[in-house]
XYZ file of N, CA and C in Angstrom:
822
model
N 0.597 -0.819 0.000
C 0.000 0.000 0.000
C 0.959 1.315 0.000
N 2.413 3.509 0.414
C 3.457 4.470 0.551
C 3.035 5.476 1.596
N 3.946 5.891 2.404
C 3.631 6.897 3.397
C 4.109 8.248 2.939
N 3.703 9.301 3.668
C 4.075 10.651 3.270
C 5.573 10.840 3.337
N 6.232 10.265 4.341
C 7.665 10.473 4.486
C 8.458 9.819 3.382
N 7.834 8.891 2.664
C 8.536 8.266 1.563
C 8.816 9.251 0.443
N 7.997 10.289 0.370
C 8.232 11.430 -0.523
C 8.415 11.053 -1.974
N 7.678 10.049 -2.404
C 7.689 9.722 -3.830
C 8.985 9.136 -4.323
N 9.898 8.711 -3.442
C 11.195 8.237 -3.903
C 11.101 6.905 -4.622
N 10.143 6.078 -4.217
C 10.144 4.697 -4.688
C 9.796 4.574 -6.152
N 8.850 5.362 -6.594
C 8.435 5.254 -7.990
C 9.444 5.895 -8.912
N 10.228 6.819 -8.395
C 11.177 7.515 -9.237
C 10.470 8.317 -10.312
N 9.289 8.795 -10.003
C 8.504 9.470 -11.039
C 8.222 10.879 -10.582
N 8.894 11.861 -11.158
C 8.746 13.241 -10.726
C 7.494 13.850 -11.346
N 6.663 14.428 -10.478
C 5.457 15.098 -10.946
C 5.452 16.525 -10.405
N 4.826 17.434 -11.126
C 4.643 18.783 -10.624
C 3.645 18.755 -9.484
N 3.797 19.658 -8.547
C 2.854 19.727 -7.425
C 1.457 19.978 -7.968
N 0.503 19.159 -7.494
C -0.871 19.286 -7.982
C -1.554 20.469 -7.315
N -2.527 21.036 -7.987
C -3.341 22.106 -7.437
C -4.689 21.532 -7.075
N -5.470 22.219 -6.247
C -6.783 21.695 -5.884
C -7.604 21.355 -7.120
N -8.485 20.362 -6.975
C -9.241 19.862 -8.118
C -10.064 20.964 -8.778
N -10.559 21.899 -7.955
C -11.391 22.952 -8.522
C -10.625 23.823 -9.502
N -9.276 23.821 -9.360
C -8.464 24.647 -10.250
C -7.973 23.879 -11.463
N -8.279 22.579 -11.506
C -7.794 21.769 -12.610
C -8.560 22.071 -13.896
N -7.846 22.328 -14.974
C -8.467 22.544 -16.270
C -8.344 21.299 -17.143
N -7.349 20.464 -16.834
C -7.040 19.302 -17.660
C -7.426 18.029 -16.926
N -8.618 17.519 -17.198
C -9.051 16.254 -16.618
C -8.868 15.161 -17.659
N -8.362 14.022 -17.221
C -8.120 12.899 -18.117
C -8.932 11.692 -17.673
N -8.977 10.699 -18.547
C -9.697 9.472 -18.217
C -8.742 8.292 -18.222
N -8.695 7.595 -17.108
C -7.914 6.370 -17.005
C -8.828 5.219 -17.413
N -8.421 4.465 -18.409
C -9.199 3.306 -18.854
C -8.337 2.070 -18.774
N -8.827 1.045 -18.136
C -8.076 -0.193 -17.993
C -7.781 -0.795 -19.357
N -6.600 -1.358 -19.502
C -6.212 -1.955 -20.773
C -7.103 -3.109 -21.176
N -7.677 -3.801 -20.181
C -8.570 -4.915 -20.502
C -10.008 -4.452 -20.708
N -10.214 -3.133 -20.645
C -11.550 -2.599 -20.891
C -12.526 -2.794 -19.762
N -12.038 -3.060 -18.551
C -12.946 -3.394 -17.455
C -13.527 -2.180 -16.748
N -12.788 -1.054 -16.703
C -13.286 0.098 -15.956
C -12.576 1.371 -16.419
N -13.134 2.498 -15.999
C -12.501 3.790 -16.263
C -12.867 4.740 -15.128
N -12.062 5.790 -14.961
C -12.407 6.871 -14.044
C -11.639 8.111 -14.461
N -12.079 9.272 -13.992
C -11.452 10.534 -14.359
C -10.505 11.002 -13.268
N -9.431 11.694 -13.704
C -8.414 12.152 -12.761
C -7.758 13.429 -13.275
N -7.159 14.225 -12.399
C -6.513 15.475 -12.831
C -5.323 15.218 -13.740
N -5.112 16.097 -14.681
C -4.034 15.926 -15.643
C -2.647 16.037 -15.048
N -2.532 16.555 -13.818
C -1.224 16.636 -13.167
C -0.776 15.291 -12.606
N -1.663 14.297 -12.627
C -1.322 12.954 -12.155
C -0.700 12.141 -13.295
N 0.121 11.162 -12.927
C 0.660 10.215 -13.884
C 0.145 8.817 -13.555
N 0.692 7.803 -14.198
C 0.224 6.433 -14.024
C 0.983 5.725 -12.908
N 0.256 5.020 -12.053
C 0.853 4.219 -10.980
C 0.755 2.750 -11.360
N 1.832 2.014 -11.151
C 1.866 0.601 -11.516
C 1.769 -0.304 -10.294
N 1.617 -1.580 -10.553
C 1.367 -2.562 -9.503
C 2.502 -2.627 -8.490
N 3.751 -2.499 -8.946
C 4.891 -2.599 -8.051
C 5.597 -1.258 -7.918
N 6.235 -1.072 -6.763
C 6.845 0.220 -6.457
C 7.995 0.575 -7.390
N 8.575 -0.428 -8.064
C 9.703 -0.134 -8.950
C 9.252 0.258 -10.356
N 7.948 0.432 -10.547
C 7.432 0.865 -11.840
C 7.061 -0.258 -12.780
N 7.182 -1.510 -12.324
C 6.819 -2.650 -13.169
C 5.427 -3.154 -12.804
N 4.947 -4.106 -13.575
C 3.622 -4.666 -13.336
C 2.535 -3.857 -14.016
N 1.315 -4.315 -13.888
C 0.184 -3.660 -14.534
C -0.113 -2.315 -13.877
N -0.461 -1.305 -14.653
C -0.937 -0.051 -14.063
C -2.222 -0.302 -13.279
N -2.307 0.280 -12.102
C -3.466 0.063 -11.242
C -4.169 1.371 -10.886
N -3.663 2.486 -11.380
C -4.289 3.752 -11.063
C -3.382 4.903 -11.437
N -3.507 6.016 -10.696
C -2.741 7.221 -11.002
C -2.058 7.734 -9.745
N -1.087 8.647 -9.938
C -0.327 9.175 -8.808
C 0.131 10.589 -9.109
N 0.404 11.325 -8.042
C 0.987 12.659 -8.154
C 2.093 12.789 -7.118
N 2.848 11.716 -6.931
C 3.899 11.681 -5.914
C 5.084 12.546 -6.317
N 5.643 13.231 -5.348
C 6.844 14.032 -5.552
C 7.411 14.359 -4.180
N 8.662 14.835 -4.101
C 9.199 15.230 -2.798
C 8.343 16.302 -2.118
N 7.739 17.183 -2.906
C 6.898 18.223 -2.326
C 5.552 17.678 -1.854
N 4.964 16.784 -2.631
C 3.632 16.270 -2.320
C 3.643 15.104 -1.349
N 4.761 14.382 -1.267
C 4.722 13.091 -0.605
C 4.077 12.091 -1.547
N 3.591 10.994 -1.019
C 2.937 9.983 -1.851
C 1.482 10.363 -2.062
N 1.068 10.382 -3.305
C -0.316 10.675 -3.682
C -0.726 9.612 -4.689
N -1.627 8.722 -4.289
C -2.003 7.568 -5.115
C -3.514 7.416 -5.186
N -3.996 6.991 -6.331
C -5.392 6.596 -6.497
C -5.381 5.297 -7.301
N -5.630 4.194 -6.641
C -5.607 2.869 -7.272
C -6.988 2.235 -7.191
N -7.302 1.360 -8.141
C -8.600 0.693 -8.154
C -8.391 -0.806 -8.268
N -9.094 -1.565 -7.433
C -8.946 -3.017 -7.401
C -10.312 -3.689 -7.336
N -10.343 -4.966 -7.671
C -11.539 -5.764 -7.418
C -11.128 -7.184 -7.108
N -12.030 -7.899 -6.451
C -11.797 -9.304 -6.104
C -13.151 -9.923 -5.775
N -13.253 -11.242 -5.760
C -14.514 -11.857 -5.343
C -14.869 -11.426 -3.923
N -16.130 -11.117 -3.699
C -16.559 -10.661 -2.383
C -16.451 -11.783 -1.363
N -15.894 -11.465 -0.223
C -15.816 -12.407 0.898
C -16.310 -11.675 2.135
N -17.022 -12.371 2.980
C -17.566 -11.709 4.166
C -18.799 -10.921 3.792
N -18.674 -9.619 3.659
C -19.798 -8.756 3.291
C -20.105 -8.921 1.803
N -21.324 -9.285 1.489
C -21.722 -9.492 0.089
C -22.708 -8.438 -0.393
N -23.172 -7.584 0.514
C -24.059 -6.476 0.145
C -23.783 -5.323 1.102
N -23.527 -4.145 0.552
C -23.205 -3.000 1.399
C -24.476 -2.240 1.757
N -24.747 -2.152 3.040
C -25.877 -1.395 3.575
C -25.398 -0.685 4.836
N -26.254 0.137 5.393
C -25.914 0.780 6.658
C -25.611 -0.272 7.718
N -26.337 -1.385 7.652
C -26.169 -2.438 8.651
C -24.855 -3.201 8.496
N -24.325 -3.268 7.268
C -23.089 -4.036 7.045
C -21.853 -3.150 6.896
N -22.039 -1.829 6.997
C -20.917 -0.907 6.806
C -19.787 -1.165 7.797
N -20.135 -1.364 9.049
C -19.107 -1.605 10.072
C -18.332 -2.880 9.771
N -19.040 -3.923 9.350
C -18.369 -5.192 9.054
C -17.400 -5.039 7.885
N -17.797 -4.285 6.862
C -16.905 -4.084 5.725
C -15.692 -3.251 6.144
N -15.927 -2.212 6.932
C -14.803 -1.412 7.431
C -13.860 -2.279 8.249
N -14.420 -3.164 9.055
C -13.592 -4.049 9.886
C -12.701 -4.946 9.032
N -13.203 -5.366 7.857
C -12.387 -6.198 6.964
C -11.116 -5.448 6.548
N -11.272 -4.178 6.226
C -10.121 -3.386 5.782
C -9.194 -3.051 6.949
N -9.777 -2.786 8.094
C -8.946 -2.518 9.274
C -8.125 -3.753 9.624
N -8.744 -4.923 9.569
C -8.038 -6.166 9.870
C -6.921 -6.422 8.868
N -7.189 -6.160 7.590
C -6.186 -6.399 6.551
C -4.972 -5.505 6.737
N -5.169 -4.318 7.300
C -4.067 -3.377 7.490
C -3.458 -3.436 8.881
N -4.058 -4.233 9.764
C -3.577 -4.300 11.142
C -2.201 -4.936 11.257
N -1.757 -5.628 10.204
C -0.427 -6.245 10.247
C 0.666 -5.189 10.217
N 0.310 -3.965 9.860
C 1.261 -2.850 9.879
C 0.990 -2.045 11.150
N 1.827 -2.169 12.169
C 1.528 -1.558 13.470
C 1.304 -0.056 13.429
N 1.926 0.646 12.490
C 1.818 2.104 12.459
C 0.519 2.603 11.833
N -0.287 1.711 11.248
C -1.556 2.115 10.636
C -2.635 2.212 11.709
N -3.323 3.330 11.750
C -4.367 3.567 12.744
C -5.701 3.863 12.058
N -6.747 3.185 12.495
C -8.093 3.440 11.976
C -8.591 4.785 12.494
N -9.234 5.581 11.614
C -9.768 6.874 12.012
C -11.304 6.901 12.004
N -11.895 6.530 10.864
C -13.351 6.623 10.773
C -13.847 5.931 9.509
N -15.159 5.779 9.411
C -15.761 5.341 8.152
C -17.143 5.978 8.046
N -17.604 6.115 6.803
C -18.920 6.698 6.570
C -19.498 6.107 5.290
N -20.796 6.232 5.149
C -21.464 5.746 3.951
C -21.289 6.739 2.814
N -21.170 6.211 1.600
C -21.121 7.024 0.396
C -21.704 6.180 -0.738
N -21.485 6.567 -1.970
C -21.940 5.770 -3.106
C -20.808 5.612 -4.106
N -20.802 4.478 -4.792
C -19.837 4.213 -5.858
C -20.433 3.152 -6.770
N -20.254 3.320 -8.059
C -20.814 2.395 -9.046
C -22.330 2.267 -8.899
N -22.959 3.362 -8.443
C -24.404 3.347 -8.274
C -24.884 2.529 -7.098
N -23.955 2.154 -6.221
C -24.273 1.309 -5.079
C -23.859 2.005 -3.785
N -24.476 1.646 -2.649
C -23.964 2.112 -1.370
C -22.518 1.637 -1.202
N -21.681 2.469 -0.649
C -20.276 2.136 -0.444
C -19.837 2.666 0.912
N -18.678 2.215 1.361
C -18.140 2.654 2.642
C -16.805 3.346 2.398
N -16.659 4.554 2.934
C -15.449 5.364 2.815
C -14.686 5.230 4.132
N -13.555 4.539 4.089
C -12.814 4.172 5.301
C -11.505 4.951 5.363
N -11.274 5.647 6.464
C -10.051 6.430 6.639
C -9.132 5.787 7.668
N -7.865 5.652 7.294
C -6.826 5.240 8.222
C -5.677 6.222 8.080
N -4.776 6.219 9.047
C -3.640 7.127 8.995
C -2.374 6.371 9.356
N -1.298 6.694 8.657
C 0.000 6.078 8.925
C 1.087 7.133 8.817
N 1.673 7.476 9.941
C 2.794 8.421 9.971
C 2.502 9.691 9.185
N 1.331 10.260 9.425
C 0.982 11.518 8.781
C 0.389 11.392 7.401
N 0.210 10.170 6.912
C -0.394 9.948 5.596
C -1.778 9.339 5.759
N -2.748 9.839 5.014
C -4.085 9.265 4.984
C -4.075 8.067 4.046
N -4.598 6.954 4.506
C -4.809 5.761 3.682
C -6.316 5.560 3.644
N -6.881 5.752 2.482
C -8.336 5.803 2.339
C -8.817 4.703 1.405
N -9.793 3.952 1.850
C -10.397 2.894 1.041
C -11.881 3.211 0.857
N -12.320 3.229 -0.385
C -13.746 3.391 -0.682
C -14.186 2.100 -1.351
N -15.062 1.351 -0.678
C -15.370 -0.015 -1.120
C -16.865 -0.255 -1.264
N -17.205 -1.088 -2.232
C -18.581 -1.523 -2.406
C -18.577 -2.944 -2.949
N -19.742 -3.541 -3.017
C -19.892 -4.900 -3.549
C -20.988 -4.877 -4.603
N -20.685 -5.462 -5.752
C -21.644 -5.482 -6.863
C -21.535 -6.813 -7.584
N -22.659 -7.513 -7.700
C -22.716 -8.783 -8.425
C -21.633 -9.762 -7.967
N -21.462 -9.865 -6.670
C -20.546 -10.862 -6.127
C -19.085 -10.461 -6.129
N -18.771 -9.228 -6.577
C -17.386 -8.763 -6.553
C -17.265 -7.525 -5.667
N -16.149 -7.448 -4.964
C -15.847 -6.288 -4.132
C -14.933 -5.356 -4.917
N -15.306 -4.089 -5.004
C -14.516 -3.082 -5.711
C -14.057 -2.045 -4.698
N -12.805 -1.600 -4.846
C -12.353 -0.565 -3.923
C -11.317 0.358 -4.541
N -11.450 1.631 -4.211
C -10.398 2.600 -4.475
C -9.487 2.650 -3.265
N -8.188 2.742 -3.526
C -7.190 2.931 -2.484
C -6.529 4.272 -2.761
N -6.781 5.251 -1.912
C -6.225 6.592 -2.100
C -5.254 6.909 -0.964
N -4.131 7.516 -1.307
C -3.122 7.900 -0.319
C -2.733 9.353 -0.549
N -2.665 10.106 0.531
C -2.168 11.483 0.455
C -1.824 11.941 1.868
N -0.965 12.934 1.954
C -0.573 13.453 3.259
C -1.775 14.078 3.959
N -1.863 13.877 5.274
C -2.978 14.432 6.035
C -3.012 15.946 5.933
N -1.833 16.579 5.904
C -1.819 18.036 5.833
C -2.053 18.559 4.417
N -2.216 17.659 3.450
C -2.537 18.052 2.087
C -3.877 17.460 1.632
N -4.692 17.069 2.611
C -5.978 16.448 2.277
C -6.857 17.388 1.453
N -6.841 18.675 1.793
C -7.649 19.624 1.037
C -7.230 19.726 -0.409
N -5.968 19.403 -0.686
C -5.444 19.488 -2.045
C -5.722 18.229 -2.852
N -5.617 17.056 -2.202
C -5.680 15.811 -2.961
C -6.913 14.939 -2.708
N -7.606 15.110 -1.590
C -8.820 14.327 -1.355
C -9.851 14.521 -2.467
N -9.993 15.752 -3.031
C -10.969 15.915 -4.122
C -10.683 15.046 -5.337
N -9.403 14.740 -5.598
C -9.090 13.868 -6.736
C -9.595 12.457 -6.472
N -9.487 12.016 -5.215
C -10.031 10.704 -4.851
C -11.553 10.720 -4.981
N -12.182 11.811 -4.507
C -13.631 11.936 -4.629
C -14.064 11.886 -6.089
N -13.294 12.547 -6.969
C -13.614 12.579 -8.391
C -13.538 11.181 -8.992
N -12.505 10.432 -8.616
C -12.361 9.067 -9.134
C -13.532 8.195 -8.693
N -13.895 8.303 -7.419
C -15.018 7.521 -6.897
C -16.311 7.880 -7.609
N -16.518 9.169 -7.861
C -17.761 9.638 -8.481
C -17.869 9.271 -9.953
N -16.729 9.082 -10.621
C -16.760 8.874 -12.073
C -16.392 7.466 -12.510
N -16.028 6.591 -11.581
C -15.631 5.243 -11.986
C -16.821 4.515 -12.609
N -16.538 3.796 -13.674
C -17.579 3.043 -14.380
C -17.018 1.701 -14.813
N -17.821 0.659 -14.686
C -17.441 -0.662 -15.173
C -17.827 -0.746 -16.639
N -16.830 -0.870 -17.493
C -17.078 -0.891 -18.931
C -17.393 -2.292 -19.427
N -16.789 -3.293 -18.778
C -17.026 -4.686 -19.132
C -17.029 -5.484 -17.839
N -18.197 -5.698 -17.218
C -18.280 -6.379 -15.930
C -17.680 -7.779 -15.935
N -17.494 -8.358 -17.107
C -16.934 -9.716 -17.166
C -15.438 -9.725 -16.907
N -14.793 -8.563 -17.085
C -13.337 -8.490 -16.923
C -12.998 -7.999 -15.522
N -11.976 -8.577 -14.878
C -11.585 -8.124 -13.543
C -10.931 -6.761 -13.595
N -11.150 -5.950 -12.571
C -10.505 -4.638 -12.510
C -9.055 -4.784 -12.137
N -8.264 -3.776 -12.470
C -6.884 -3.744 -12.006
C -5.861 -3.868 -13.109
N -6.278 -3.882 -14.368
C -5.322 -3.984 -15.464
C -5.516 -2.828 -16.410
N -4.438 -2.170 -16.786
C -4.543 -1.033 -17.696
C -3.226 -0.831 -18.409
N -3.273 -0.095 -19.508
C -2.056 0.209 -20.239
C -1.462 1.511 -19.730
N -0.164 1.611 -19.555
C 0.435 2.853 -19.089
C 0.284 3.945 -20.130
N 0.029 5.184 -19.652
C -0.096 6.304 -20.570
C 1.231 6.977 -20.814
N 2.172 6.778 -19.906
C 3.485 7.363 -20.106
C 4.493 6.574 -19.298
N 5.738 6.583 -19.752
C 6.770 5.793 -19.089
C 7.266 6.502 -17.849
N 7.690 5.713 -16.850
C 8.289 6.273 -15.656
C 9.762 6.531 -15.909
N 10.276 7.566 -15.285
C 11.697 7.880 -15.385
C 12.286 7.850 -14.000
N 13.468 7.256 -13.845
C 14.069 7.145 -12.530
C 14.629 8.481 -12.086
N 14.260 8.862 -10.872
C 14.716 10.121 -10.303
C 16.085 9.948 -9.699
N 16.975 10.953 -9.886
C 18.294 10.891 -9.275
C 18.141 10.754 -7.778
N 18.911 9.829 -7.196
C 18.877 9.627 -5.759
C 17.930 8.541 -5.335
N 17.164 7.937 -6.253
C 16.207 6.919 -5.884
C 16.802 5.530 -5.890
N 17.979 5.358 -6.409
C 18.600 4.044 -6.433
C 18.920 3.618 -5.011
N 19.216 2.327 -4.840
C 19.461 1.807 -3.502
C 20.775 2.293 -2.943
N 21.647 2.839 -3.757
C 22.932 3.321 -3.268
C 23.273 4.627 -3.951
N 24.147 5.418 -3.330
C 24.593 6.654 -3.935
C 25.618 6.344 -5.009
N 26.066 7.404 -5.707
C 26.974 7.195 -6.822
C 28.297 6.578 -6.406
N 28.627 6.738 -5.083
C 29.887 6.147 -4.644
C 29.706 4.728 -4.123
N 28.488 4.177 -4.298
C 28.247 2.797 -3.929
C 27.876 2.601 -2.474
N 27.733 3.676 -1.694
C 27.394 3.565 -0.284
C 25.902 3.800 -0.113
N 25.259 2.941 0.630
C 23.820 3.054 0.852
C 23.515 4.351 1.604
N 22.606 5.170 1.085
C 22.235 6.416 1.749
C 21.024 6.185 2.642
N 20.904 6.986 3.689
C 19.757 6.878 4.589
C 18.470 7.214 3.848
N 18.546 8.228 2.956
C 17.382 8.622 2.170
C 16.892 7.470 1.303
N 17.810 6.794 0.647
C 17.432 5.669 -0.213
C 16.876 4.519 0.614
N 17.501 4.261 1.771
C 17.012 3.167 2.607
C 15.594 3.435 3.084
N 15.318 4.668 3.554
C 13.980 4.978 4.040
C 12.943 4.808 2.939
N 13.332 5.129 1.720
C 12.407 4.930 0.611
C 12.063 3.464 0.420
N 13.092 2.609 0.445
C 12.856 1.171 0.294
C 12.087 0.608 1.485
N 12.380 1.127 2.670
C 11.686 0.664 3.874
C 10.190 0.930 3.763
N 9.838 2.108 3.283
C 8.430 2.450 3.161
C 7.778 1.768 1.955
N 8.593 1.399 0.977
C 8.066 0.613 -0.143
C 7.576 -0.742 0.351
N 8.269 -1.283 1.337
C 7.849 -2.553 1.936
C 6.458 -2.393 2.541
N 6.224 -1.262 3.221
C 4.928 -1.020 3.838
C 3.816 -0.982 2.793
N 4.045 -0.265 1.690
C 3.000 -0.191 0.676
C 2.785 -1.527 -0.019
N 3.877 -2.196 -0.360
C 3.745 -3.492 -1.028
C 2.999 -4.476 -0.139
N 3.251 -4.402 1.168
C 2.552 -5.281 2.109
C 1.060 -4.964 2.141
N 0.731 -3.683 2.144
C -0.677 -3.288 2.164
C -1.389 -3.750 0.902
N -0.755 -3.578 -0.250
C -1.353 -4.036 -1.506
C -1.516 -5.553 -1.507
N -0.518 -6.239 -0.967
C -0.586 -7.700 -0.921
C -1.760 -8.160 -0.072
N -1.986 -7.467 1.060
C -3.073 -7.861 1.941
C -4.439 -7.564 1.339
N -4.527 -6.525 0.498
C -5.801 -6.236 -0.134
C -6.157 -7.295 -1.176
N -5.152 -7.951 -1.726
C -5.386 -8.953 -2.758
C -5.553 -10.357 -2.185
N -4.879 -10.625 -1.063
C -4.861 -11.992 -0.533
C -4.739 -11.939 0.979
N -5.757 -12.420 1.682
C -5.743 -12.413 3.137
C -5.647 -13.829 3.711
N -5.086 -14.733 2.920
C -4.906 -16.097 3.391
C -3.856 -16.129 4.499
N -3.865 -17.179 5.344
C -2.859 -17.281 6.408
C -1.432 -17.224 5.874
N -1.211 -17.811 4.701
C 0.139 -17.797 4.122
C 0.556 -16.376 3.759
N -0.382 -15.610 3.171
C -0.073 -14.237 2.779
C 0.178 -13.370 4.008
N -0.645 -13.550 5.037
C -0.461 -12.785 6.273
C 0.901 -13.084 6.882
N 1.257 -14.363 6.907
C 2.550 -14.747 7.477
C 3.704 -14.124 6.702
N 3.581 -14.085 5.374
C 4.637 -13.493 4.552
C 4.785 -12.000 4.835
N 3.650 -11.321 4.990
C 3.676 -9.884 5.262
C 4.257 -9.598 6.638
N 3.824 -10.359 7.629
C 4.337 -10.168 8.989
C 5.845 -10.389 9.020
N 6.309 -11.439 8.349
C 7.739 -11.742 8.309
C 8.516 -10.587 7.657
N 7.955 -10.046 6.565
C 8.614 -8.941 5.865
C 8.745 -7.724 6.777
N 7.678 -7.409 7.508
C 7.734 -6.262 8.409
C 8.724 -6.481 9.547
N 8.743 -7.669 10.080
C 9.675 -7.957 11.163
C 11.122 -7.815 10.700
N 11.407 -8.318 9.515
C 12.766 -8.242 8.991
C 13.142 -6.793 8.656
N 12.188 -6.041 8.079
C 12.465 -4.645 7.747
C 12.700 -3.822 9.015
N 11.892 -4.074 10.050
C 12.068 -3.357 11.313
C 13.426 -3.671 11.938
N 13.859 -4.924 11.807
C 15.150 -5.318 12.366
C 16.290 -4.556 11.687
N 16.184 -4.386 10.371
C 17.216 -3.627 9.656
C 17.187 -2.168 10.102
N 15.967 -1.610 10.251
C 15.843 -0.228 10.701
C 16.463 -0.021 12.070
N 16.231 -0.968 12.972
C 16.818 -0.882 14.305
C 18.337 -0.988 14.237
N 18.807 -1.809 13.327
C 20.259 -1.969 13.157
C 20.890 -0.655 12.700
N 20.202 0.036 11.791
C 20.716 1.311 11.296
C 20.675 2.374 12.394
N 19.580 2.381 13.166
C 19.472 3.337 14.272
C 20.605 3.141 15.271
N 20.887 1.884 15.575
C 21.963 1.575 16.522
C 23.328 1.998 15.974
N 23.413 2.113 14.655
C 24.667 2.504 14.016
C 24.710 4.013 13.747
N 23.887 4.772 14.482
C 23.907 6.210 14.332
C 23.250 6.700 13.058
N 22.229 5.975 12.567
C 21.537 6.329 11.320
C 22.502 6.422 10.141
N 23.449 5.517 10.131
C 24.409 5.451 9.029
C 24.346 4.057 8.406
N 23.446 3.871 7.425
C 23.312 2.542 6.814
C 24.533 2.175 5.995
N 24.732 0.873 5.845
C 25.789 0.359 4.986
C 25.141 -0.273 3.766
N 25.945 -0.638 2.788
C 25.405 -1.168 1.535
C 24.543 -2.405 1.764
N 24.926 -3.231 2.721
C 24.163 -4.453 3.007
C 22.740 -4.118 3.467
N 22.552 -2.998 4.147
C 21.218 -2.617 4.608
C 20.280 -2.382 3.428
N 20.760 -1.676 2.414
C 19.938 -1.440 1.226
C 19.689 -2.734 0.458
N 20.705 -3.565 0.378
C 20.550 -4.847 -0.320
C 19.536 -5.729 0.381
N 19.601 -5.756 1.708
C 18.684 -6.596 2.485
C 17.228 -6.110 2.368
N 17.030 -4.790 2.403
C 15.653 -4.274 2.322
C 15.074 -4.503 0.919
N 15.915 -4.461 -0.098
C 15.446 -4.765 -1.460
C 15.030 -6.226 -1.577
N 15.754 -7.104 -0.891
C 15.407 -8.535 -0.919
C 14.057 -8.762 -0.245
N 13.790 -8.037 0.843
C 12.513 -8.164 1.510
C 11.389 -7.665 0.608
N 11.606 -6.550 -0.049
C 10.601 -6.008 -0.962
C 10.285 -7.005 -2.075
N 11.295 -7.687 -2.554
C 11.103 -8.667 -3.634
C 10.179 -9.804 -3.198
N 10.201 -10.164 -1.925
C 9.330 -11.253 -1.450
C 7.864 -10.862 -1.469
N 7.590 -9.563 -1.464
C 6.208 -9.093 -1.451
C 5.687 -8.808 -2.844
N 6.570 -8.673 -3.804
C 6.160 -8.334 -5.163
C 6.035 -9.583 -6.022
């Protein structure tokens, strides 16, 4: 799932700082490559892919940058489990599913949930927070499938980026209900940002690069849990977090001066989640 402190380092995709949605003149339409769904988004956003390194299927859009922090709008679907119809009576149960899926990340805190609409159906808008970043899930169930938007933005920039999430939720449409959501063609290629590699030019792991990879583990774990909540998947995510935390503690004990092995080890952990 990226936190605000990650500051867009993981994607290596530099974007201009977005302006509030009301000021946007250039609205675009994201359409899945398999023709399953579409939604509208501000033109200052680019394409976000399945994995933090820019590979995999595009799953939504982003406006991440050092100035903005992580700003993501992703759309997913899966067979409905647990809650099969969203109503006022089942809203809490659906919110609990998402809270449970994210509980494996100790720093994620549940804030609130409320009823809304999406795809012409009642939906639940669930807010969580992680280290100053809002992690927002808007979920509904339609014809036996659960659909959800995953939006991320800094809490102190909610007024700037929450409207883009609202716009996506309001405009999402299923173009071919037979096709699963989550696959699309990229609209533009990602370019690696200087300083985003796991090591500096002199081959020494930088603290900035390590923190980026560390937080990439958090997002990849969150995405993994949204797709698969089996005991095996949970165990893999928990193990990844434990190992990443151990490396972080090792670096802290070393005066916040990581060595090359620290970056190599955190990349190996990230690979287990992707």
